[in-house]
Amino acid sequence: QVQLVESGGGLVQAGGSLRLSCVASGGTLSREHMGWFRQAPGKEREIVASIMWTGTTTYYRPSVKGRFTISRDNAKNTVYLQMNSLKPDDTAVYYCAARSGYWVATTYDYDYWGQGTQVTVSS
């Protein structure tokens, strides 16, 4: 059973940066596609970015493209989300997730989910 633990969240001013990490235990992520999702209060969970298990293909939702970067280090069983130029609208709980099988950039059908890390961007 793969367990995912996110870290790196916090409070930051608009325009600032944070780097989220997602570390896996109980299994390897080397063959898993990974995704970062977020959920703001009163809103549905939405996909932020995803990365193929090879690391060669990524997806970003339009509102974060050019500001966020997803990456992975399979040797460390870790996936990252570098977030720059943060905006108050980025405030949410951020979750990482893992899935196997075919690559589908915008799917929400993931096998494993972390507990989330809070990101708060002040104006």
Short mmCIF file of C-alpha atoms in Angstrom, two decimals:
data_model
loop_
_atom_site.label_atom_id
_atom_site.label_comp_id
_atom_site.label_asym_id
_atom_site.label_seq_id
_atom_site.Cartn_x
_atom_site.Cartn_y
_atom_site.Cartn_z
CA GLN A 1 0.00 0.00 0.00
CA VAL A 2 1.55 3.25 -1.14
CA GLN A 3 1.29 6.14 1.29
CA LEU A 4 1.83 9.71 0.15
CA VAL A 5 2.83 12.56 2.42
CA GLU A 6 2.83 16.16 1.26
CA SER A 7 4.88 18.94 2.81
CA GLY A 8 6.01 22.46 2.04
CA GLY A 9 2.76 24.33 2.41
CA GLY A 10 2.41 27.50 4.40
CA LEU A 11 1.50 31.18 4.39
CA VAL A 12 3.06 33.38 1.74
CA GLN A 13 2.42 36.83 0.36
CA ALA A 14 1.14 37.31 -3.15
CA GLY A 15 4.00 37.11 -5.60
CA GLY A 16 5.93 34.73 -3.40
CA SER A 17 6.97 31.14 -3.96
CA LEU A 18 6.59 27.75 -2.31
CA ARG A 19 7.81 24.29 -3.20
CA LEU A 20 5.60 21.37 -2.29
CA SER A 21 7.00 17.88 -1.92
CA CYS A 22 5.23 14.55 -1.98
CA VAL A 23 7.13 11.56 -0.63
CA ALA A 24 5.95 7.99 -1.03
CA SER A 25 6.41 5.10 1.34
CA GLY A 26 5.35 1.47 1.14
CA GLY A 27 6.06 1.31 -2.57
CA THR A 28 7.83 2.92 -5.46
CA LEU A 29 6.57 5.80 -7.58
CA SER A 30 8.91 5.04 -10.43
CA ARG A 31 6.15 3.59 -12.61
CA GLU A 32 3.33 5.78 -11.34
CA HIS A 33 1.86 8.82 -13.00
CA MET A 34 1.58 11.62 -10.48
CA GLY A 35 -0.77 14.51 -10.04
CA TRP A 36 -1.17 17.57 -7.87
CA PHE A 37 -4.68 18.68 -7.04
CA ARG A 38 -6.12 21.44 -4.89
CA GLN A 39 -9.35 22.20 -3.13
CA ALA A 40 -10.36 25.61 -1.87
CA PRO A 41 -13.09 26.08 0.75
CA GLY A 42 -16.52 25.65 -0.79
CA LYS A 43 -15.10 24.55 -4.13
CA GLU A 44 -14.59 21.24 -5.84
CA ARG A 45 -11.21 19.59 -6.05
CA GLU A 46 -9.39 20.53 -9.24
CA ILE A 47 -6.34 19.23 -10.98
CA VAL A 48 -3.33 21.53 -10.91
CA ALA A 49 -0.65 19.55 -12.74
CA SER A 50 0.28 16.02 -13.66
CA ILE A 51 3.39 14.21 -14.80
CA MET A 52 3.88 10.94 -16.60
CA TRP A 53 5.89 8.23 -14.85
CA THR A 54 8.78 8.86 -17.26
CA GLY A 55 8.81 12.54 -16.41
CA THR A 56 8.75 13.39 -20.11
CA THR A 57 5.18 14.64 -20.33
CA THR A 58 3.40 17.12 -18.11
CA TYR A 59 0.08 18.92 -17.91
CA TYR A 60 -0.86 22.20 -16.22
CA ARG A 61 -4.22 23.77 -15.75
CA PRO A 62 -4.27 27.06 -17.67
CA SER A 63 -4.41 29.28 -14.60
CA VAL A 64 -1.06 27.98 -13.30
CA LYS A 65 0.80 27.44 -16.54
CA GLY A 66 4.00 29.46 -16.58
CA ARG A 67 3.95 29.87 -12.80
CA PHE A 68 3.99 26.28 -11.49
CA THR A 69 6.37 23.45 -12.36
CA ILE A 70 5.83 19.78 -11.59
CA SER A 71 8.85 17.51 -11.43
CA ARG A 72 9.85 14.17 -10.01
CA ASP A 73 12.86 12.38 -8.64
CA ASN A 74 12.14 8.69 -8.90
CA ALA A 75 15.33 7.80 -7.04
CA LYS A 76 13.98 9.71 -4.04
CA ASN A 77 10.39 8.54 -4.53
CA THR A 78 9.39 12.19 -4.53
CA VAL A 79 7.33 14.53 -6.65
CA TYR A 80 7.56 18.31 -6.43
CA LEU A 81 5.40 21.29 -7.27
CA GLN A 82 7.31 24.53 -7.55
CA MET A 83 4.88 27.43 -7.27
CA ASN A 84 6.00 30.92 -8.23
CA SER A 85 4.15 34.22 -8.54
CA LEU A 86 1.51 32.97 -6.17
CA LYS A 87 -1.89 34.63 -6.12
CA PRO A 88 -4.62 34.69 -3.47
CA ASP A 89 -6.69 32.48 -5.79
CA ASP A 90 -4.07 29.75 -5.33
CA THR A 91 -5.10 29.40 -1.68
CA ALA A 92 -6.23 25.82 -1.12
CA VAL A 93 -5.32 22.47 0.35
CA TYR A 94 -2.95 20.80 -2.10
CA TYR A 95 -2.96 17.04 -2.57
CA CYS A 96 -0.67 14.72 -4.45
CA ALA A 97 -1.90 11.51 -5.99
CA ALA A 98 -0.50 8.46 -7.78
CA ARG A 99 -1.92 6.16 -10.40
CA SER A 100 -0.74 3.40 -12.69
CA GLY A 101 -1.91 2.41 -16.14
CA TYR A 102 -2.36 4.58 -19.21
CA TRP A 103 -1.35 8.22 -19.15
CA VAL A 104 -4.38 10.50 -19.05
CA ALA A 105 -3.33 14.06 -18.35
CA THR A 106 -6.49 15.40 -16.75
CA THR A 107 -7.99 12.34 -15.11
CA TYR A 108 -9.10 12.42 -11.48
CA ASP A 109 -9.02 8.63 -11.27
CA TYR A 110 -6.02 8.13 -9.02
CA ASP A 111 -5.24 5.11 -6.88
CA TYR A 112 -3.50 6.78 -3.94
CA TRP A 113 -3.94 10.19 -2.33
CA GLY A 114 -2.06 12.12 0.30
CA GLN A 115 -3.66 13.97 3.19
CA GLY A 116 -2.93 17.39 1.80
CA THR A 117 -0.94 20.48 2.76
CA GLN A 118 -2.42 23.94 3.22
CA VAL A 119 -1.25 26.78 1.03
CA THR A 120 -2.45 30.26 1.95
CA VAL A 121 -1.58 33.29 -0.18
CA SER A 122 -2.25 36.68 1.35
CA SER A 123 -2.90 39.79 -0.69
#
